[in-house]
Amino acid sequence: MIEARNLCKSYRNGRETVAVLHNLSLELEPGETVAVTGPSGCGKSTLLNLLNGLSRPDAGVLEVFGSTPADDDAWAALRRSRIATLFQDGNLIPTLTVARNLAFRAGLAGRSADGAAALLEALDIAAVAERYPDQLSGGQRQRAALACAFAIEPRLMLADEPTGSLDEATASRVMPLFVEAVRQRGLTALIVTHNPELAGRCDRVLRLHEGGLVPCP
Ligand SMILES: Nc1ncnc2c1ncn2[C@@H]1O[C@H](COP(=O)(O)OP(=O)(O)O)[C@@H](O)[C@H]1O
Ligand SMILES: [Mg+2]
């Protein structure tokens, strides 16, 4: 599903080059849910952005669904319909209602939005489907973004601190639904999180440490 070998990624800040990921390797089996933890600034978002092709490694091999996407277009096609990323701040289009956000994302992927509409019910945001993102609470926005991520019917779900903007009570209610929806659909998921409850629901927990991934007991 995902096979990464010896990925390296550095950023240049002025004259200084900072190595963030160093010889990172990762294998994700189909249907596996894996949590990634690690302190702020250790490179978790950098890793997710390599896995969805928003940025490229400096070195190493990355195969998704059995091959290395050839170019930007190939990565963009994957992001439209096979790789969903749930970003920290919920990536909704501000000029579209929740329902239209869903329909738009589903449409781009060539899917019907019917399945995702049922998710709005499950996530308890059906009542705000006709509102715009700026008319929602942070928690509602995050749940709407979650529904949008599922609307493309992806095979791989990447999530960057999905509980970040949720209060504890909402996180405890929504995250089990998230993991259950991932499992029901047989998706493979990589979830960056500091939330022990969410990490505990995953099959494996990895820690990003000194640029590489190590198993967490
Ligand atoms: N575009 C960028 N340019 C320069 N430095 C960056 C850039 N993106 C991230 N960094 C740096 O790389 C490190 C890892 O960032 P990030 O992957 O966002 O960490 P995390 O998600 O674990 O908090 C941080 O030190 C951050 O400042
Ligand atoms: Mg981050």
mmCIF file with all atom_site columns, N, CA, C and O in Angstrom, residues 26-79:
data_model
loop_
_atom_site.group_PDB
_atom_site.id
_atom_site.type_symbol
_atom_site.label_atom_id
_atom_site.label_alt_id
_atom_site.label_comp_id
_atom_site.label_asym_id
_atom_site.label_entity_id
_atom_site.label_seq_id
_atom_site.pdbx_PDB_ins_code
_atom_site.Cartn_x
_atom_site.Cartn_y
_atom_site.Cartn_z
_atom_site.occupancy
_atom_site.B_iso_or_equiv
_atom_site.pdbx_formal_charge
_atom_site.auth_seq_id
_atom_site.auth_comp_id
_atom_site.auth_asym_id
_atom_site.auth_atom_id
_atom_site.pdbx_PDB_model_num
ATOM 1   N N  . LEU A 1 26 ? 9.074  3.183  6.064   1.00 0.00 ? 26 LEU A N  1
ATOM 2   C CA . LEU A 1 26 ? 7.719  2.917  6.553   1.00 0.00 ? 26 LEU A CA 1
ATOM 3   C C  . LEU A 1 26 ? 7.023  1.972  5.594   1.00 0.00 ? 26 LEU A C  1
ATOM 4   O O  . LEU A 1 26 ? 7.107  2.143  4.375   1.00 0.00 ? 26 LEU A O  1
ATOM 5   N N  . GLU A 1 27 ? 6.356  0.963  6.142   1.00 0.00 ? 27 GLU A N  1
ATOM 6   C CA . GLU A 1 27 ? 5.522  0.099  5.313   1.00 0.00 ? 27 GLU A CA 1
ATOM 7   C C  . GLU A 1 27 ? 4.130  0.083  5.899   1.00 0.00 ? 27 GLU A C  1
ATOM 8   O O  . GLU A 1 27 ? 3.958  -0.156 7.085   1.00 0.00 ? 27 GLU A O  1
ATOM 9   N N  . LEU A 1 28 ? 3.143  0.365  5.073   1.00 0.00 ? 28 LEU A N  1
ATOM 10  C CA . LEU A 1 28 ? 1.755  0.275  5.519   1.00 0.00 ? 28 LEU A CA 1
ATOM 11  C C  . LEU A 1 28 ? 1.065  -0.825 4.737   1.00 0.00 ? 28 LEU A C  1
ATOM 12  O O  . LEU A 1 28 ? 1.047  -0.806 3.512   1.00 0.00 ? 28 LEU A O  1
ATOM 13  N N  . GLU A 1 29 ? 0.495  -1.769 5.469   1.00 0.00 ? 29 GLU A N  1
ATOM 14  C CA . GLU A 1 29 ? -0.257 -2.852 4.831   1.00 0.00 ? 29 GLU A CA 1
ATOM 15  C C  . GLU A 1 29 ? -1.675 -2.369 4.555   1.00 0.00 ? 29 GLU A C  1
ATOM 16  O O  . GLU A 1 29 ? -2.197 -1.527 5.297   1.00 0.00 ? 29 GLU A O  1
ATOM 17  N N  . PRO A 1 30 ? -2.324 -2.913 3.524   1.00 0.00 ? 30 PRO A N  1
ATOM 18  C CA . PRO A 1 30 ? -3.710 -2.527 3.257   1.00 0.00 ? 30 PRO A CA 1
ATOM 19  C C  . PRO A 1 30 ? -4.598 -2.771 4.481   1.00 0.00 ? 30 PRO A C  1
ATOM 20  O O  . PRO A 1 30 ? -4.503 -3.811 5.131   1.00 0.00 ? 30 PRO A O  1
ATOM 21  N N  . GLY A 1 31 ? -5.410 -1.783 4.814   1.00 0.00 ? 31 GLY A N  1
ATOM 22  C CA . GLY A 1 31 ? -6.358 -1.935 5.914   1.00 0.00 ? 31 GLY A CA 1
ATOM 23  C C  . GLY A 1 31 ? -5.791 -1.633 7.291   1.00 0.00 ? 31 GLY A C  1
ATOM 24  O O  . GLY A 1 31 ? -6.505 -1.693 8.293   1.00 0.00 ? 31 GLY A O  1
ATOM 25  N N  . GLU A 1 32 ? -4.499 -1.292 7.337   1.00 0.00 ? 32 GLU A N  1
ATOM 26  C CA . GLU A 1 32 ? -3.869 -1.006 8.614   1.00 0.00 ? 32 GLU A CA 1
ATOM 27  C C  . GLU A 1 32 ? -4.137 0.435  9.060   1.00 0.00 ? 32 GLU A C  1
ATOM 28  O O  . GLU A 1 32 ? -4.132 1.344  8.232   1.00 0.00 ? 32 GLU A O  1
ATOM 29  N N  . THR A 1 33 ? -4.338 0.623  10.367  1.00 0.00 ? 33 THR A N  1
ATOM 30  C CA . THR A 1 33 ? -4.401 1.985  10.898  1.00 0.00 ? 33 THR A CA 1
ATOM 31  C C  . THR A 1 33 ? -3.193 2.198  11.803  1.00 0.00 ? 33 THR A C  1
ATOM 32  O O  . THR A 1 33 ? -2.970 1.438  12.735  1.00 0.00 ? 33 THR A O  1
ATOM 33  N N  . VAL A 1 34 ? -2.409 3.214  11.490  1.00 0.00 ? 34 VAL A N  1
ATOM 34  C CA . VAL A 1 34 ? -1.157 3.453  12.210  1.00 0.00 ? 34 VAL A CA 1
ATOM 35  C C  . VAL A 1 34 ? -1.134 4.888  12.727  1.00 0.00 ? 34 VAL A C  1
ATOM 36  O O  . VAL A 1 34 ? -1.457 5.822  11.999  1.00 0.00 ? 34 VAL A O  1
ATOM 37  N N  . ALA A 1 35 ? -0.794 5.030  14.002  1.00 0.00 ? 35 ALA A N  1
ATOM 38  C CA . ALA A 1 35 ? -0.664 6.364  14.594  1.00 0.00 ? 35 ALA A CA 1
ATOM 39  C C  . ALA A 1 35 ? 0.799  6.765  14.604  1.00 0.00 ? 35 ALA A C  1
ATOM 40  O O  . ALA A 1 35 ? 1.682  5.927  14.793  1.00 0.00 ? 35 ALA A O  1
ATOM 41  N N  . VAL A 1 36 ? 1.055  8.056  14.370  1.00 0.00 ? 36 VAL A N  1
ATOM 42  C CA . VAL A 1 36 ? 2.415  8.598  14.470  1.00 0.00 ? 36 VAL A CA 1
ATOM 43  C C  . VAL A 1 36 ? 2.410  9.711  15.503  1.00 0.00 ? 36 VAL A C  1
ATOM 44  O O  . VAL A 1 36 ? 1.586  10.625 15.430  1.00 0.00 ? 36 VAL A O  1
ATOM 45  N N  . THR A 1 37 ? 3.307  9.607  16.479  1.00 0.00 ? 37 THR A N  1
ATOM 46  C CA . THR A 1 37 ? 3.415  10.645 17.494  1.00 0.00 ? 37 THR A CA 1
ATOM 47  C C  . THR A 1 37 ? 4.823  11.246 17.445  1.00 0.00 ? 37 THR A C  1
ATOM 48  O O  . THR A 1 37 ? 5.691  10.739 16.726  1.00 0.00 ? 37 THR A O  1
ATOM 49  N N  . GLY A 1 38 ? 5.022  12.268 18.242  1.00 0.00 ? 38 GLY A N  1
ATOM 50  C CA . GLY A 1 38 ? 6.341  12.912 18.286  1.00 0.00 ? 38 GLY A CA 1
ATOM 51  C C  . GLY A 1 38 ? 6.152  14.379 18.599  1.00 0.00 ? 38 GLY A C  1
ATOM 52  O O  . GLY A 1 38 ? 5.103  14.944 18.290  1.00 0.00 ? 38 GLY A O  1
ATOM 53  N N  . PRO A 1 39 ? 7.165  15.005 19.208  1.00 0.00 ? 39 PRO A N  1
ATOM 54  C CA . PRO A 1 39 ? 7.018  16.396 19.637  1.00 0.00 ? 39 PRO A CA 1
ATOM 55  C C  . PRO A 1 39 ? 6.832  17.347 18.455  1.00 0.00 ? 39 PRO A C  1
ATOM 56  O O  . PRO A 1 39 ? 7.157  17.015 17.312  1.00 0.00 ? 39 PRO A O  1
ATOM 57  N N  . SER A 1 40 ? 6.321  18.519 18.778  1.00 0.00 ? 40 SER A N  1
ATOM 58  C CA . SER A 1 40 ? 6.098  19.552 17.776  1.00 0.00 ? 40 SER A CA 1
ATOM 59  C C  . SER A 1 40 ? 7.416  19.860 17.062  1.00 0.00 ? 40 SER A C  1
ATOM 60  O O  . SER A 1 40 ? 8.471  19.944 17.691  1.00 0.00 ? 40 SER A O  1
ATOM 61  N N  . GLY A 1 41 ? 7.352  19.965 15.745  1.00 0.00 ? 41 GLY A N  1
ATOM 62  C CA . GLY A 1 41 ? 8.544  20.322 14.972  1.00 0.00 ? 41 GLY A CA 1
ATOM 63  C C  . GLY A 1 41 ? 9.424  19.153 14.594  1.00 0.00 ? 41 GLY A C  1
ATOM 64  O O  . GLY A 1 41 ? 10.464 19.334 13.965  1.00 0.00 ? 41 GLY A O  1
ATOM 65  N N  . CYS A 1 42 ? 9.015  17.915 14.931  1.00 0.00 ? 42 CYS A N  1
ATOM 66  C CA . CYS A 1 42 ? 9.896  16.772 14.641  1.00 0.00 ? 42 CYS A CA 1
ATOM 67  C C  . CYS A 1 42 ? 9.753  16.284 13.200  1.00 0.00 ? 42 CYS A C  1
ATOM 68  O O  . CYS A 1 42 ? 10.534 15.449 12.752  1.00 0.00 ? 42 CYS A O  1
ATOM 69  N N  . GLY A 1 43 ? 8.725  16.770 12.479  1.00 0.00 ? 43 GLY A N  1
ATOM 70  C CA . GLY A 1 43 ? 8.637  16.402 11.060  1.00 0.00 ? 43 GLY A CA 1
ATOM 71  C C  . GLY A 1 43 ? 7.400  15.596 10.682  1.00 0.00 ? 43 GLY A C  1
ATOM 72  O O  . GLY A 1 43 ? 7.348  15.038 9.586   1.00 0.00 ? 43 GLY A O  1
ATOM 73  N N  . LYS A 1 44 ? 6.394  15.573 11.546  1.00 0.00 ? 44 LYS A N  1
ATOM 74  C CA . LYS A 1 44 ? 5.203  14.751 11.269  1.00 0.00 ? 44 LYS A CA 1
ATOM 75  C C  . LYS A 1 44 ? 4.432  15.259 10.040  1.00 0.00 ? 44 LYS A C  1
ATOM 76  O O  . LYS A 1 44 ? 4.050  14.480 9.172   1.00 0.00 ? 44 LYS A O  1
ATOM 77  N N  . SER A 1 45 ? 4.206  16.576 9.998   1.00 0.00 ? 45 SER A N  1
ATOM 78  C CA . SER A 1 45 ? 3.482  17.123 8.837   1.00 0.00 ? 45 SER A CA 1
ATOM 79  C C  . SER A 1 45 ? 4.323  16.979 7.575   1.00 0.00 ? 45 SER A C  1
ATOM 80  O O  . SER A 1 45 ? 3.792  16.732 6.483   1.00 0.00 ? 45 SER A O  1
ATOM 81  N N  . THR A 1 46 ? 5.632  17.129 7.732   1.00 0.00 ? 46 THR A N  1
ATOM 82  C CA . THR A 1 46 ? 6.544  16.938 6.594   1.00 0.00 ? 46 THR A CA 1
ATOM 83  C C  . THR A 1 46 ? 6.370  15.530 6.021   1.00 0.00 ? 46 THR A C  1
ATOM 84  O O  . THR A 1 46 ? 6.282  15.348 4.805   1.00 0.00 ? 46 THR A O  1
ATOM 85  N N  . LEU A 1 47 ? 6.279  14.540 6.900   1.00 0.00 ? 47 LEU A N  1
ATOM 86  C CA . LEU A 1 47 ? 6.094  13.156 6.457   1.00 0.00 ? 47 LEU A CA 1
ATOM 87  C C  . LEU A 1 47 ? 4.768  12.999 5.706   1.00 0.00 ? 47 LEU A C  1
ATOM 88  O O  . LEU A 1 47 ? 4.731  12.416 4.614   1.00 0.00 ? 47 LEU A O  1
ATOM 89  N N  . LEU A 1 48 ? 3.679  13.525 6.283   1.00 0.00 ? 48 LEU A N  1
ATOM 90  C CA . LEU A 1 48 ? 2.374  13.388 5.610   1.00 0.00 ? 48 LEU A CA 1
ATOM 91  C C  . LEU A 1 48 ? 2.407  14.033 4.228   1.00 0.00 ? 48 LEU A C  1
ATOM 92  O O  . LEU A 1 48 ? 1.839  13.498 3.273   1.00 0.00 ? 48 LEU A O  1
ATOM 93  N N  . ASN A 1 49 ? 3.081  15.183 4.142   1.00 0.00 ? 49 ASN A N  1
ATOM 94  C CA . ASN A 1 49 ? 3.126  15.883 2.854   1.00 0.00 ? 49 ASN A CA 1
ATOM 95  C C  . ASN A 1 49 ? 4.010  15.188 1.821   1.00 0.00 ? 49 ASN A C  1
ATOM 96  O O  . ASN A 1 49 ? 3.902  15.477 0.636   1.00 0.00 ? 49 ASN A O  1
ATOM 97  N N  . LEU A 1 50 ? 4.867  14.277 2.273   1.00 0.00 ? 50 LEU A N  1
ATOM 98  C CA . LEU A 1 50 ? 5.562  13.427 1.302   1.00 0.00 ? 50 LEU A CA 1
ATOM 99  C C  . LEU A 1 50 ? 4.631  12.319 0.834   1.00 0.00 ? 50 LEU A C  1
ATOM 100 O O  . LEU A 1 50 ? 4.603  11.964 -0.350  1.00 0.00 ? 50 LEU A O  1
ATOM 101 N N  . LEU A 1 51 ? 3.830  11.793 1.784   1.00 0.00 ? 51 LEU A N  1
ATOM 102 C CA . LEU A 1 51 ? 2.975  10.646 1.454   1.00 0.00 ? 51 LEU A CA 1
ATOM 103 C C  . LEU A 1 51 ? 1.804  11.025 0.559   1.00 0.00 ? 51 LEU A C  1
ATOM 104 O O  . LEU A 1 51 ? 1.236  10.171 -0.121  1.00 0.00 ? 51 LEU A O  1
ATOM 105 N N  . ASN A 1 52 ? 1.401  12.318 0.573   1.00 0.00 ? 52 ASN A N  1
ATOM 106 C CA . ASN A 1 52 ? 0.333  12.717 -0.350  1.00 0.00 ? 52 ASN A CA 1
ATOM 107 C C  . ASN A 1 52 ? 0.885  13.482 -1.559  1.00 0.00 ? 52 ASN A C  1
ATOM 108 O O  . ASN A 1 52 ? 0.120  13.970 -2.388  1.00 0.00 ? 52 ASN A O  1
ATOM 109 N N  . GLY A 1 53 ? 2.199  13.575 -1.651  1.00 0.00 ? 53 GLY A N  1
ATOM 110 C CA . GLY A 1 53 ? 2.813  14.156 -2.845  1.00 0.00 ? 53 GLY A CA 1
ATOM 111 C C  . GLY A 1 53 ? 2.786  15.670 -2.907  1.00 0.00 ? 53 GLY A C  1
ATOM 112 O O  . GLY A 1 53 ? 3.105  16.247 -3.943  1.00 0.00 ? 53 GLY A O  1
ATOM 113 N N  . LEU A 1 54 ? 2.400  16.330 -1.795  1.00 0.00 ? 54 LEU A N  1
ATOM 114 C CA . LEU A 1 54 ? 2.439  17.795 -1.810  1.00 0.00 ? 54 LEU A CA 1
ATOM 115 C C  . LEU A 1 54 ? 3.879  18.294 -1.759  1.00 0.00 ? 54 LEU A C  1
ATOM 116 O O  . LEU A 1 54 ? 4.170  19.422 -2.124  1.00 0.00 ? 54 LEU A O  1
ATOM 117 N N  . SER A 1 55 ? 4.789  17.445 -1.287  1.00 0.00 ? 55 SER A N  1
ATOM 118 C CA . SER A 1 55 ? 6.206  17.769 -1.457  1.00 0.00 ? 55 SER A CA 1
ATOM 119 C C  . SER A 1 55 ? 6.979  16.493 -1.777  1.00 0.00 ? 55 SER A C  1
ATOM 120 O O  . SER A 1 55 ? 6.433  15.390 -1.673  1.00 0.00 ? 55 SER A O  1
ATOM 121 N N  . ARG A 1 56 ? 8.197  16.652 -2.195  1.00 0.00 ? 56 ARG A N  1
ATOM 122 C CA . ARG A 1 56 ? 8.998  15.520 -2.687  1.00 0.00 ? 56 ARG A CA 1
ATOM 123 C C  . ARG A 1 56 ? 10.185 15.270 -1.771  1.00 0.00 ? 56 ARG A C  1
ATOM 124 O O  . ARG A 1 56 ? 10.780 16.229 -1.270  1.00 0.00 ? 56 ARG A O  1
ATOM 125 N N  . PRO A 1 57 ? 10.559 14.012 -1.593  1.00 0.00 ? 57 PRO A N  1
ATOM 126 C CA . PRO A 1 57 ? 11.755 13.738 -0.794  1.00 0.00 ? 57 PRO A CA 1
ATOM 127 C C  . PRO A 1 57 ? 13.018 14.183 -1.536  1.00 0.00 ? 57 PRO A C  1
ATOM 128 O O  . PRO A 1 57 ? 13.026 14.242 -2.763  1.00 0.00 ? 57 PRO A O  1
ATOM 129 N N  . ASP A 1 58 ? 14.066 14.507 -0.773  1.00 0.00 ? 58 ASP A N  1
ATOM 130 C CA . ASP A 1 58 ? 15.365 14.823 -1.394  1.00 0.00 ? 58 ASP A CA 1
ATOM 131 C C  . ASP A 1 58 ? 16.038 13.542 -1.854  1.00 0.00 ? 58 ASP A C  1
ATOM 132 O O  . ASP A 1 58 ? 16.823 13.542 -2.801  1.00 0.00 ? 58 ASP A O  1
ATOM 133 N N  . ALA A 1 59 ? 15.750 12.460 -1.129  1.00 0.00 ? 59 ALA A N  1
ATOM 134 C CA . ALA A 1 59 ? 16.335 11.165 -1.479  1.00 0.00 ? 59 ALA A CA 1
ATOM 135 C C  . ALA A 1 59 ? 15.425 10.073 -0.951  1.00 0.00 ? 59 ALA A C  1
ATOM 136 O O  . ALA A 1 59 ? 14.570 10.321 -0.103  1.00 0.00 ? 59 ALA A O  1
ATOM 137 N N  . GLY A 1 60 ? 15.601 8.860  -1.470  1.00 0.00 ? 60 GLY A N  1
ATOM 138 C CA . GLY A 1 60 ? 14.807 7.730  -1.010  1.00 0.00 ? 60 GLY A CA 1
ATOM 139 C C  . GLY A 1 60 ? 13.774 7.309  -2.032  1.00 0.00 ? 60 GLY A C  1
ATOM 140 O O  . GLY A 1 60 ? 13.604 7.950  -3.066  1.00 0.00 ? 60 GLY A O  1
ATOM 141 N N  . VAL A 1 61 ? 13.112 6.209  -1.714  1.00 0.00 ? 61 VAL A N  1
ATOM 142 C CA . VAL A 1 61 ? 12.123 5.634  -2.626  1.00 0.00 ? 61 VAL A CA 1
ATOM 143 C C  . VAL A 1 61 ? 10.762 5.646  -1.939  1.00 0.00 ? 61 VAL A C  1
ATOM 144 O O  . VAL A 1 61 ? 10.645 5.257  -0.777  1.00 0.00 ? 61 VAL A O  1
ATOM 145 N N  . LEU A 1 62 ? 9.756  6.101  -2.663  1.00 0.00 ? 62 LEU A N  1
ATOM 146 C CA . LEU A 1 62 ? 8.406  6.101  -2.113  1.00 0.00 ? 62 LEU A CA 1
ATOM 147 C C  . LEU A 1 62 ? 7.456  5.477  -3.129  1.00 0.00 ? 62 LEU A C  1
ATOM 148 O O  . LEU A 1 62 ? 7.295  5.994  -4.239  1.00 0.00 ? 62 LEU A O  1
ATOM 149 N N  . GLU A 1 63 ? 6.849  4.362  -2.745  1.00 0.00 ? 63 GLU A N  1
ATOM 150 C CA . GLU A 1 63 ? 5.846  3.724  -3.610  1.00 0.00 ? 63 GLU A CA 1
ATOM 151 C C  . GLU A 1 63 ? 4.493  3.766  -2.931  1.00 0.00 ? 63 GLU A C  1
ATOM 152 O O  . GLU A 1 63 ? 4.388  3.460  -1.739  1.00 0.00 ? 63 GLU A O  1
ATOM 153 N N  . VAL A 1 64 ? 3.478  4.202  -3.688  1.00 0.00 ? 64 VAL A N  1
ATOM 154 C CA . VAL A 1 64 ? 2.114  4.130  -3.175  1.00 0.00 ? 64 VAL A CA 1
ATOM 155 C C  . VAL A 1 64 ? 1.293  3.287  -4.140  1.00 0.00 ? 64 VAL A C  1
ATOM 156 O O  . VAL A 1 64 ? 1.432  3.420  -5.356  1.00 0.00 ? 64 VAL A O  1
ATOM 157 N N  . PHE A 1 65 ? 0.479  2.412  -3.591  1.00 0.00 ? 65 PHE A N  1
ATOM 158 C CA . PHE A 1 65 ? -0.320 1.485  -4.400  1.00 0.00 ? 65 PHE A CA 1
ATOM 159 C C  . PHE A 1 65 ? 0.561  0.762  -5.422  1.00 0.00 ? 65 PHE A C  1
ATOM 160 O O  . PHE A 1 65 ? 0.172  0.558  -6.565  1.00 0.00 ? 65 PHE A O  1
ATOM 161 N N  . GLY A 1 66 ? 1.775  0.442  -5.026  1.00 0.00 ? 66 GLY A N  1
ATOM 162 C CA . GLY A 1 66 ? 2.613  -0.422 -5.853  1.00 0.00 ? 66 GLY A CA 1
ATOM 163 C C  . GLY A 1 66 ? 3.552  0.243  -6.831  1.00 0.00 ? 66 GLY A C  1
ATOM 164 O O  . GLY A 1 66 ? 4.323  -0.424 -7.498  1.00 0.00 ? 66 GLY A O  1
ATOM 165 N N  . SER A 1 67 ? 3.494  1.596  -6.934  1.00 0.00 ? 67 SER A N  1
ATOM 166 C CA . SER A 1 67 ? 4.456  2.227  -7.840  1.00 0.00 ? 67 SER A CA 1
ATOM 167 C C  . SER A 1 67 ? 4.740  3.661  -7.388  1.00 0.00 ? 67 SER A C  1
ATOM 168 O O  . SER A 1 67 ? 4.025  4.216  -6.557  1.00 0.00 ? 67 SER A O  1
ATOM 169 N N  . THR A 1 68 ? 5.778  4.244  -7.956  1.00 0.00 ? 68 THR A N  1
ATOM 170 C CA . THR A 1 68 ? 6.126  5.624  -7.641  1.00 0.00 ? 68 THR A CA 1
ATOM 171 C C  . THR A 1 68 ? 5.412  6.541  -8.625  1.00 0.00 ? 68 THR A C  1
ATOM 172 O O  . THR A 1 68 ? 5.632  6.428  -9.830  1.00 0.00 ? 68 THR A O  1
ATOM 173 N N  . PRO A 1 69 ? 4.517  7.420  -8.144  1.00 0.00 ? 69 PRO A N  1
ATOM 174 C CA . PRO A 1 69 ? 3.838  8.336  -9.071  1.00 0.00 ? 69 PRO A CA 1
ATOM 175 C C  . PRO A 1 69 ? 4.855  9.113  -9.896  1.00 0.00 ? 69 PRO A C  1
ATOM 176 O O  . PRO A 1 69 ? 5.858  9.595  -9.376  1.00 0.00 ? 69 PRO A O  1
ATOM 177 N N  . ALA A 1 70 ? 4.562  9.223  -11.205 1.00 0.00 ? 70 ALA A N  1
ATOM 178 C CA . ALA A 1 70 ? 5.570  9.722  -12.137 1.00 0.00 ? 70 ALA A CA 1
ATOM 179 C C  . ALA A 1 70 ? 5.830  11.215 -12.004 1.00 0.00 ? 70 ALA A C  1
ATOM 180 O O  . ALA A 1 70 ? 6.960  11.665 -12.150 1.00 0.00 ? 70 ALA A O  1
ATOM 181 N N  . ASP A 1 71 ? 4.779  12.002 -11.731 1.00 0.00 ? 71 ASP A N  1
ATOM 182 C CA . ASP A 1 71 ? 4.955  13.457 -11.750 1.00 0.00 ? 71 ASP A CA 1
ATOM 183 C C  . ASP A 1 71 ? 3.845  14.130 -10.938 1.00 0.00 ? 71 ASP A C  1
ATOM 184 O O  . ASP A 1 71 ? 3.012  13.452 -10.328 1.00 0.00 ? 71 ASP A O  1
ATOM 185 N N  . ASP A 1 72 ? 3.833  15.467 -10.966 1.00 0.00 ? 72 ASP A N  1
ATOM 186 C CA . ASP A 1 72 ? 2.835  16.227 -10.201 1.00 0.00 ? 72 ASP A CA 1
ATOM 187 C C  . ASP A 1 72 ? 1.414  15.846 -10.576 1.00 0.00 ? 72 ASP A C  1
ATOM 188 O O  . ASP A 1 72 ? 0.528  15.768 -9.722  1.00 0.00 ? 72 ASP A O  1
ATOM 189 N N  . ASP A 1 73 ? 1.166  15.631 -11.871 1.00 0.00 ? 73 ASP A N  1
ATOM 190 C CA . ASP A 1 73 ? -0.184 15.274 -12.317 1.00 0.00 ? 73 ASP A CA 1
ATOM 191 C C  . ASP A 1 73 ? -0.632 13.945 -11.720 1.00 0.00 ? 73 ASP A C  1
ATOM 192 O O  . ASP A 1 73 ? -1.794 13.792 -11.328 1.00 0.00 ? 73 ASP A O  1
ATOM 193 N N  . ALA A 1 74 ? 0.283  13.005 -11.686 1.00 0.00 ? 74 ALA A N  1
ATOM 194 C CA . ALA A 1 74 ? -0.053 11.693 -11.136 1.00 0.00 ? 74 ALA A CA 1
ATOM 195 C C  . ALA A 1 74 ? -0.401 11.814 -9.656  1.00 0.00 ? 74 ALA A C  1
ATOM 196 O O  . ALA A 1 74 ? -1.369 11.219 -9.170  1.00 0.00 ? 74 ALA A O  1
ATOM 197 N N  . TRP A 1 75 ? 0.382  12.642 -8.937  1.00 0.00 ? 75 TRP A N  1
ATOM 198 C CA . TRP A 1 75 ? 0.083  12.861 -7.512  1.00 0.00 ? 75 TRP A CA 1
ATOM 199 C C  . TRP A 1 75 ? -1.258 13.579 -7.352  1.00 0.00 ? 75 TRP A C  1
ATOM 200 O O  . TRP A 1 75 ? -2.051 13.255 -6.471  1.00 0.00 ? 75 TRP A O  1
ATOM 201 N N  . ALA A 1 76 ? -1.521 14.556 -8.203  1.00 0.00 ? 76 ALA A N  1
ATOM 202 C CA . ALA A 1 76 ? -2.777 15.301 -8.095  1.00 0.00 ? 76 ALA A CA 1
ATOM 203 C C  . ALA A 1 76 ? -3.968 14.371 -8.327  1.00 0.00 ? 76 ALA A C  1
ATOM 204 O O  . ALA A 1 76 ? -4.990 14.468 -7.633  1.00 0.00 ? 76 ALA A O  1
ATOM 205 N N  . ALA A 1 77 ? -3.831 13.458 -9.277  1.00 0.00 ? 77 ALA A N  1
ATOM 206 C CA . ALA A 1 77 ? -4.915 12.502 -9.547  1.00 0.00 ? 77 ALA A CA 1
ATOM 207 C C  . ALA A 1 77 ? -5.146 11.616 -8.321  1.00 0.00 ? 77 ALA A C  1
ATOM 208 O O  . ALA A 1 77 ? -6.285 11.327 -7.957  1.00 0.00 ? 77 ALA A O  1
ATOM 209 N N  . LEU A 1 78 ? -4.062 11.211 -7.672  1.00 0.00 ? 78 LEU A N  1
ATOM 210 C CA . LEU A 1 78 ? -4.200 10.386 -6.469  1.00 0.00 ? 78 LEU A CA 1
ATOM 211 C C  . LEU A 1 78 ? -4.910 11.161 -5.356  1.00 0.00 ? 78 LEU A C  1
ATOM 212 O O  . LEU A 1 78 ? -5.768 10.627 -4.664  1.00 0.00 ? 78 LEU A O  1
ATOM 213 N N  . ARG A 1 79 ? -4.554 12.460 -5.220  1.00 0.00 ? 79 ARG A N  1
ATOM 214 C CA . ARG A 1 79 ? -5.193 13.260 -4.150  1.00 0.00 ? 79 ARG A CA 1
ATOM 215 C C  . ARG A 1 79 ? -6.666 13.512 -4.439  1.00 0.00 ? 79 ARG A C  1
ATOM 216 O O  . ARG A 1 79 ? -7.449 13.715 -3.528  1.00 0.00 ? 79 ARG A O  1
#
